[in-house]
Each structure stands twice: as structure tokens, then as C-alpha cells.
Amino acid sequence: MAEKKVNPSAYAALAEALSLIFWYKKSFARFLRVALREYPELLSGMELTTGGKRDNANILVERLAENERRYQDVTVSLMIEIAAMKKFRELEQLEDTQWLERARIAVADLRELTAQNRKLADEHSRFEQELADAVEEAERGHATSRALEGLKEQFLLLNSDTDPQARGRKFEVFLNELFALFDLYPRAAYSLEREQIDGAFTFDTDDYIMEAKWLKGVVSREQLDVFAKKVERKGRNALGLYVSVNGFSSDGRAEYSSASPFITMDGSDIFMVIDGRVSLDDLFLRKRRHVNETGSCYFPATHMLSE
């Protein structure tokens, strides 16, 4: 009798659910280390607290699928454990409910597929490696690389857009997709009583508000002054990111070269990320470290390549 096999779609559903059920990377890492404590080799070499959750989830699924004869029991157990989840406490605390809804949908999909595989856990079946398409999709960095290629195409198309207002709206969508790819939980533009916020996101447990401009020229010092006040009004722990595709005026950079409540990002930085030369989270770490150490809002991605 042929050995029973895990439904190929269940592997993809497992990777999707794993990437969404936790907000913080530390929680994601803790869960996997406990769940797979008897199989430490499955997590070997993975950067669970610094790498992207989606990429790490895909790497784990790839390893489970490549040696399914050995790991079938733990694979099904992991699917069953996640499929049984009802509460997502970290996501329930977010103001933006889209992440909670996406996690619930992913777990529901996994739950439906896992029901087809429960007999495997009881019968302790084993089978040889299959799922070539799933393995290919799960190659390290493959999913992120494909998404970056798509974002690169979007960015180049935006550059040729002659309608400034339409380009501005599309640029906000582009940034949200870019930040979501790196697990930064972006929030779309929103209005307060006396001000407009272009967006917000979370990075390394810190919350940021964002201003995003695609002007013909550079952002002026006066515009940076306005944003600085917005950040300062958000509270002592608030941070800011000012994105200007065409950069910042020299007097604006000088004004915020020794003390700044925000970091900056320009078109060159964006292209370096979507071209795969630097990682967005690595870039933000360096920018934040630079502003903490020097007070300067400006740290270009090109400096990372020369180090």
C-alpha cells in the first residue's frame, strides 16, 4: 500500500500561517524553538529574530518537505497546533485590524487542509520527498526576491507618471507593500483633528509615523520643521521617517545634523532596497543607529556598501 502523503497545499498554508500569526519576530522565534525543540536542526542557521518571518517560514517548510519521511509527524503536529489557534493576542492589540483578519484567514485555510492530514499523525506514515513546486517557492529569499522585482517595476513606472497627485497616491501604496514585505506592519494614511499623517509602521518594536513626498524638487527645511513638530507631538517614544524621492535641501539636512526626531530616506535608498543590494530592515537599523549616535537624520544606503 502506498504511504499517505501530506496535501501539498497544506505546506503552503503552513508557511503562510506561520508568517502571520505573530507580530513580533521574538515571539515567532520563541514559538518555533519550543515547538521544534526535539528537532534543532530544522532551525539551524536561521536568523529568526532578525530575518523576515515569511522567508524563515518558507525555509522551515522547505526543510520539512525535503525530508518528509523523517519529519512527517512533526509537520502534521505543527499544522494541528497552529490550526487550533483561536487567539492572536499581539495582533489583537493593533489598531489596524487587517493583520488580525489575514492571520485568521490563513489559520482557517490551514485548519481545513489539516483535517485531511490528521490520519497521518495517527498512523505515523512516512513517504519520500515530493512537492517540487512548493520546495522551489520555499528557497531561501526566493519569495522576497520575486516581490522586490515586482516593486522595482512599480517604482520605475511611477517615475514616468506625469500626474503628480495620482503618483502620490500610488507611491503611498508602493511604500505600504514594501514595508509589509519586511514585516513592518504599515498603516495607511490617516487624519487627526489638526494634521494629516501619510502612514505609520512598526520596526523592531518601535512605532514610527511617516511622511512621504514625490516632488519635482527636494524637500525643504521648512517641510522638515513641520514634520519634526508632528513627531514631537506624538510623545517621548515616537519616531519618524521622512521619505522624499528627490532628496532633501542642504540647509534642511544641516538643520537636523546634530539633533533629529526622525530619519530620512530618498529615492536612492529605495532603489538600493528594491534592487536587492541592501535589506530594508538592515538599512533602518543603520539609520536609527546613526541618528542615535550622531543626531543626524541623514544616512544613505550607499554607505553600507562601502563599509
Short mmCIF file of C-alpha atoms in Angstrom, two decimals:
data_model
loop_
_atom_site.label_atom_id
_atom_site.label_comp_id
_atom_site.label_asym_id
_atom_site.label_seq_id
_atom_site.Cartn_x
_atom_site.Cartn_y
_atom_site.Cartn_z
CA MET A 1 0.00 0.00 0.00
CA ALA A 2 1.36 3.43 -0.91
CA GLU A 3 2.30 5.62 2.00
CA LYS A 4 -0.04 8.51 2.66
CA LYS A 5 1.21 11.99 1.91
CA VAL A 6 0.66 15.46 3.29
CA ASN A 7 -1.51 17.53 0.98
CA PRO A 8 0.92 19.78 -0.96
CA SER A 9 -1.33 22.79 -0.40
CA ALA A 10 -1.03 22.26 3.35
CA TYR A 11 2.68 23.07 3.20
CA ALA A 12 2.00 26.41 1.55
CA ALA A 13 -0.80 27.09 4.05
CA LEU A 14 1.55 26.27 6.95
CA ALA A 15 4.17 28.75 5.69
CA GLU A 16 1.52 31.47 5.21
CA ALA A 17 0.02 30.96 8.68
CA LEU A 18 3.43 30.90 10.38
CA SER A 19 4.37 34.23 8.80
CA LEU A 20 1.18 35.94 10.03
CA ILE A 21 0.21 34.64 13.50
CA PHE A 22 2.83 36.62 15.39
CA TRP A 23 3.54 40.34 15.30
CA TYR A 24 6.99 40.32 16.90
CA LYS A 25 9.85 38.28 15.50
CA LYS A 26 10.90 37.32 19.03
CA SER A 27 7.52 35.65 19.61
CA PHE A 28 7.78 33.90 16.25
CA ALA A 29 11.25 32.61 17.19
CA ARG A 30 10.16 31.50 20.69
CA PHE A 31 7.22 29.52 19.31
CA LEU A 32 9.34 27.65 16.77
CA ARG A 33 12.11 26.87 19.25
CA VAL A 34 9.61 25.35 21.67
CA ALA A 35 7.57 23.54 19.01
CA LEU A 36 10.70 22.10 17.36
CA ARG A 37 12.88 21.64 20.46
CA GLU A 38 13.44 17.97 19.56
CA TYR A 39 14.50 18.91 16.02
CA PRO A 40 17.00 21.79 16.43
CA GLU A 41 18.50 21.00 13.02
CA LEU A 42 15.35 22.37 11.39
CA LEU A 43 16.18 25.86 12.68
CA SER A 44 19.93 25.65 12.19
CA GLY A 45 21.41 28.77 10.57
CA MET A 46 18.09 30.63 10.50
CA GLU A 47 18.05 34.25 11.68
CA LEU A 48 14.72 34.04 13.46
CA THR A 49 14.87 37.39 15.29
CA THR A 50 16.47 39.43 12.52
CA GLY A 51 15.36 37.83 9.25
CA GLY A 52 11.94 38.18 7.67
CA LYS A 53 9.23 35.94 9.14
CA ARG A 54 7.96 34.99 5.68
CA ASP A 55 11.39 33.94 4.45
CA ASN A 56 12.09 31.95 7.64
CA ALA A 57 8.70 30.24 7.45
CA ASN A 58 9.41 29.27 3.84
CA ILE A 59 12.85 27.92 4.77
CA LEU A 60 11.32 25.76 7.50
CA VAL A 61 8.64 24.42 5.16
CA GLU A 62 11.31 23.63 2.58
CA ARG A 63 13.26 21.60 5.15
CA LEU A 64 10.16 19.73 6.29
CA ALA A 65 9.22 18.91 2.71
CA GLU A 66 12.71 17.89 1.60
CA ASN A 67 12.90 15.18 4.27
CA GLU A 68 9.25 14.39 4.70
CA ARG A 69 9.91 10.73 5.50
CA ARG A 70 11.69 11.85 8.68
CA TYR A 71 9.64 14.91 9.61
CA GLN A 72 6.09 13.93 8.68
CA ASP A 73 4.96 13.51 12.29
CA VAL A 74 6.34 16.85 13.47
CA THR A 75 4.97 18.55 10.35
CA VAL A 76 1.44 17.33 10.99
CA SER A 77 1.73 18.13 14.71
CA LEU A 78 2.81 21.68 13.89
CA MET A 79 -0.09 22.06 11.45
CA ILE A 80 -2.57 20.80 14.03
CA GLU A 81 -1.23 23.10 16.75
CA ILE A 82 -1.47 26.22 14.58
CA ALA A 83 -4.83 25.20 13.08
CA ALA A 84 -6.25 25.02 16.63
CA MET A 85 -5.29 28.63 17.44
CA LYS A 86 -8.18 30.94 18.24
CA LYS A 87 -6.43 33.90 19.86
CA PHE A 88 -3.74 36.16 18.36
CA ARG A 89 -3.01 38.48 21.26
CA GLU A 90 -0.28 40.54 19.62
CA LEU A 91 -2.35 41.18 16.50
CA GLU A 92 -5.47 41.93 18.54
CA GLN A 93 -3.65 44.89 20.10
CA LEU A 94 -3.02 46.55 16.74
CA GLU A 95 -5.22 49.43 15.65
CA ASP A 96 -5.04 48.23 12.06
CA THR A 97 -7.26 45.12 12.02
CA GLN A 98 -6.12 43.88 8.58
CA TRP A 99 -3.26 41.85 10.12
CA LEU A 100 -5.59 40.06 12.54
CA GLU A 101 -8.01 39.27 9.73
CA ARG A 102 -5.23 37.97 7.49
CA ALA A 103 -3.98 35.71 10.29
CA ARG A 104 -7.47 34.33 10.94
CA ILE A 105 -7.98 33.58 7.24
CA ALA A 106 -4.58 31.87 6.98
CA VAL A 107 -5.26 29.70 10.05
CA ALA A 108 -8.74 28.84 8.78
CA ASP A 109 -7.24 27.73 5.45
CA LEU A 110 -4.66 25.62 7.27
CA ARG A 111 -7.37 24.15 9.52
CA GLU A 112 -9.36 22.98 6.51
CA LEU A 113 -6.32 21.39 4.89
CA THR A 114 -5.04 19.89 8.15
CA ALA A 115 -8.27 17.94 8.60
CA GLN A 116 -7.25 15.94 5.54
CA ASN A 117 -3.91 15.05 7.16
CA ARG A 118 -4.92 14.06 10.72
CA LYS A 119 -4.85 10.36 9.86
CA LEU A 120 -1.17 10.76 9.04
CA ALA A 121 -0.41 11.74 12.63
CA ASP A 122 -2.25 8.68 13.96
CA GLU A 123 -0.77 6.20 11.51
CA HIS A 124 2.81 7.59 11.66
CA SER A 125 3.16 7.18 7.92
CA ARG A 126 6.33 8.10 6.06
CA PHE A 127 6.89 8.99 2.44
CA GLU A 128 9.58 10.30 0.13
CA GLN A 129 10.12 13.87 -0.96
CA GLU A 130 7.71 15.39 -3.46
CA LEU A 131 6.23 18.87 -3.88
CA ALA A 132 8.87 20.23 -6.25
CA ASP A 133 6.87 23.42 -6.82
CA ALA A 134 6.46 24.03 -3.07
CA VAL A 135 10.17 23.44 -2.47
CA GLU A 136 11.12 25.84 -5.28
CA GLU A 137 8.86 28.51 -3.80
CA ALA A 138 10.42 27.99 -0.38
CA GLU A 139 14.04 28.51 -1.44
CA ARG A 140 15.80 30.99 0.80
CA GLY A 141 14.95 34.54 -0.21
CA HIS A 142 13.06 33.44 -3.32
CA ALA A 143 9.69 34.81 -2.25
CA THR A 144 11.18 38.13 -1.16
CA SER A 145 13.27 38.42 -4.33
CA ARG A 146 10.21 37.93 -6.53
CA ALA A 147 8.25 40.52 -4.58
CA LEU A 148 11.13 43.01 -4.82
CA GLU A 149 11.25 42.54 -8.59
CA GLY A 150 7.57 43.44 -8.78
CA LEU A 151 8.10 46.50 -6.58
CA LYS A 152 11.02 47.57 -8.73
CA GLU A 153 8.78 47.50 -11.80
CA GLN A 154 6.18 49.57 -9.91
CA PHE A 155 8.77 52.14 -8.87
CA LEU A 156 10.09 52.56 -12.41
CA LEU A 157 6.55 53.02 -13.72
CA LEU A 158 5.87 55.64 -11.05
CA ASN A 159 8.95 57.52 -12.19
CA SER A 160 7.37 58.02 -15.60
CA ASP A 161 3.92 59.01 -14.25
CA THR A 162 3.11 62.60 -15.28
CA ASP A 163 0.17 63.07 -12.86
CA PRO A 164 1.65 64.23 -9.53
CA GLN A 165 -1.50 63.56 -7.48
CA ALA A 166 -2.03 60.07 -8.89
CA ARG A 167 1.66 59.29 -8.45
CA GLY A 168 1.50 60.42 -4.83
CA ARG A 169 -1.38 58.05 -4.06
CA LYS A 170 0.33 55.17 -5.86
CA PHE A 171 3.58 55.93 -4.02
CA GLU A 172 1.87 55.51 -0.64
CA VAL A 173 0.54 52.12 -1.78
CA PHE A 174 4.02 51.18 -3.01
CA LEU A 175 5.58 52.04 0.35
CA ASN A 176 2.94 50.06 2.24
CA GLU A 177 3.68 46.99 0.10
CA LEU A 178 7.44 47.44 0.56
CA PHE A 179 7.15 47.78 4.33
CA ALA A 180 4.75 44.83 4.60
CA LEU A 181 7.27 42.66 2.73
CA PHE A 182 9.77 43.29 5.54
CA ASP A 183 7.23 42.67 8.34
CA LEU A 184 6.97 46.34 9.35
CA TYR A 185 3.15 46.29 9.68
CA PRO A 186 2.43 49.51 7.78
CA ARG A 187 -0.68 51.53 8.45
CA ALA A 188 -2.20 53.58 5.64
CA ALA A 189 -2.60 57.36 5.73
CA TYR A 190 -4.94 58.73 8.37
CA SER A 191 -6.18 62.08 9.63
CA LEU A 192 -6.14 63.55 13.11
CA GLU A 193 -8.03 66.63 14.23
CA ARG A 194 -5.40 69.12 13.05
CA GLU A 195 -3.00 67.16 10.87
CA GLN A 196 -2.63 64.53 8.17
CA ILE A 197 -0.33 61.52 8.67
CA ASP A 198 0.89 59.82 5.47
CA GLY A 199 1.36 56.49 7.22
CA ALA A 200 2.79 54.62 10.16
CA PHE A 201 4.66 51.39 10.78
CA THR A 202 6.40 49.33 13.44
CA PHE A 203 10.08 48.43 13.30
CA ASP A 204 11.96 46.45 15.96
CA THR A 205 9.13 47.10 18.49
CA ASP A 206 9.30 50.90 17.88
CA ASP A 207 6.41 52.81 16.30
CA TYR A 208 7.08 55.34 13.55
CA ILE A 209 4.97 57.92 11.76
CA MET A 210 5.85 58.62 8.14
CA GLU A 211 5.78 61.50 5.71
CA ALA A 212 6.18 60.56 2.02
CA LYS A 213 6.79 63.04 -0.82
CA TRP A 214 7.49 62.67 -4.53
CA LEU A 215 8.10 66.27 -5.52
CA LYS A 216 9.78 67.76 -8.55
CA GLY A 217 12.47 69.13 -6.29
CA VAL A 218 13.87 68.48 -2.85
CA VAL A 219 12.04 68.69 0.47
CA SER A 220 12.82 71.99 2.14
CA ARG A 221 13.98 72.71 5.66
CA GLU A 222 10.57 74.25 6.39
CA GLN A 223 8.84 70.99 5.43
CA LEU A 224 11.21 69.07 7.70
CA ASP A 225 10.39 71.51 10.51
CA VAL A 226 6.68 70.77 10.15
CA PHE A 227 7.28 67.03 10.28
CA ALA A 228 9.58 67.34 13.29
CA LYS A 229 6.75 69.03 15.19
CA LYS A 230 4.36 66.23 14.21
CA VAL A 231 6.77 63.64 15.60
CA GLU A 232 7.38 65.57 18.82
CA ARG A 233 3.63 65.87 19.43
CA LYS A 234 3.26 62.07 19.34
CA GLY A 235 5.10 61.56 22.63
CA ARG A 236 8.53 60.87 24.05
CA ASN A 237 8.93 57.45 22.40
CA ALA A 238 7.65 58.41 18.95
CA LEU A 239 9.99 58.24 15.96
CA GLY A 240 9.61 59.49 12.42
CA LEU A 241 10.61 58.59 8.85
CA TYR A 242 10.59 61.24 6.12
CA VAL A 243 10.65 59.74 2.62
CA SER A 244 11.49 62.09 -0.25
CA VAL A 245 12.26 60.51 -3.60
CA ASN A 246 14.20 63.55 -4.80
CA GLY A 247 16.03 64.12 -1.54
CA PHE A 248 16.34 66.99 0.92
CA SER A 249 17.70 70.52 0.79
CA SER A 250 21.22 71.12 2.10
CA ASP A 251 20.02 73.56 4.76
CA GLY A 252 17.36 71.03 5.86
CA ARG A 253 19.96 68.31 6.30
CA ALA A 254 22.22 70.77 8.13
CA GLU A 255 19.40 71.80 10.48
CA TYR A 256 18.87 68.17 11.51
CA SER A 257 22.51 67.07 11.51
CA SER A 258 23.05 67.16 15.30
CA ALA A 259 19.60 66.51 16.77
CA SER A 260 16.68 64.91 14.93
CA PRO A 261 13.46 63.13 15.96
CA PHE A 262 13.31 61.41 12.56
CA ILE A 263 15.36 59.54 9.97
CA THR A 264 15.23 60.16 6.22
CA MET A 265 15.00 58.02 3.11
CA ASP A 266 15.40 59.12 -0.50
CA GLY A 267 14.96 57.56 -3.94
CA SER A 268 18.48 56.18 -3.96
CA ASP A 269 17.80 54.35 -0.70
CA ILE A 270 14.56 52.92 -2.09
CA PHE A 271 16.23 51.69 -5.25
CA MET A 272 19.05 50.05 -3.29
CA VAL A 273 16.42 48.06 -1.35
CA ILE A 274 14.21 47.02 -4.28
CA ASP A 275 17.32 46.15 -6.31
CA GLY A 276 18.29 43.70 -3.56
CA ARG A 277 21.57 45.42 -2.62
CA VAL A 278 20.57 46.15 0.98
CA SER A 279 17.79 44.87 3.21
CA LEU A 280 15.20 47.41 4.36
CA ASP A 281 15.41 46.33 7.99
CA ASP A 282 19.23 46.44 7.92
CA LEU A 283 19.04 49.92 6.40
CA PHE A 284 16.63 51.15 9.09
CA LEU A 285 18.86 49.70 11.81
CA ARG A 286 21.82 51.67 10.45
CA LYS A 287 19.82 54.86 10.01
CA ARG A 288 18.45 54.62 13.54
CA ARG A 289 21.88 53.85 15.00
CA HIS A 290 23.33 56.80 13.06
CA VAL A 291 20.76 59.28 14.35
CA ASN A 292 21.18 57.95 17.90
CA GLU A 293 24.98 58.25 17.75
CA THR A 294 25.35 61.50 15.80
CA GLY A 295 21.97 63.22 15.87
CA SER A 296 21.96 63.35 12.07
CA CYS A 297 18.80 62.42 10.18
CA TYR A 298 20.76 61.51 7.04
CA PHE A 299 22.48 58.19 6.41
CA PRO A 300 22.47 56.99 2.78
CA ALA A 301 22.28 53.31 1.89
CA THR A 302 25.38 53.66 -0.28
CA HIS A 303 27.48 53.99 2.90
CA MET A 304 26.59 50.40 3.77
CA LEU A 305 28.19 49.12 0.57
CA SER A 306 31.48 50.88 1.25
CA GLU A 307 31.87 49.50 4.78
#
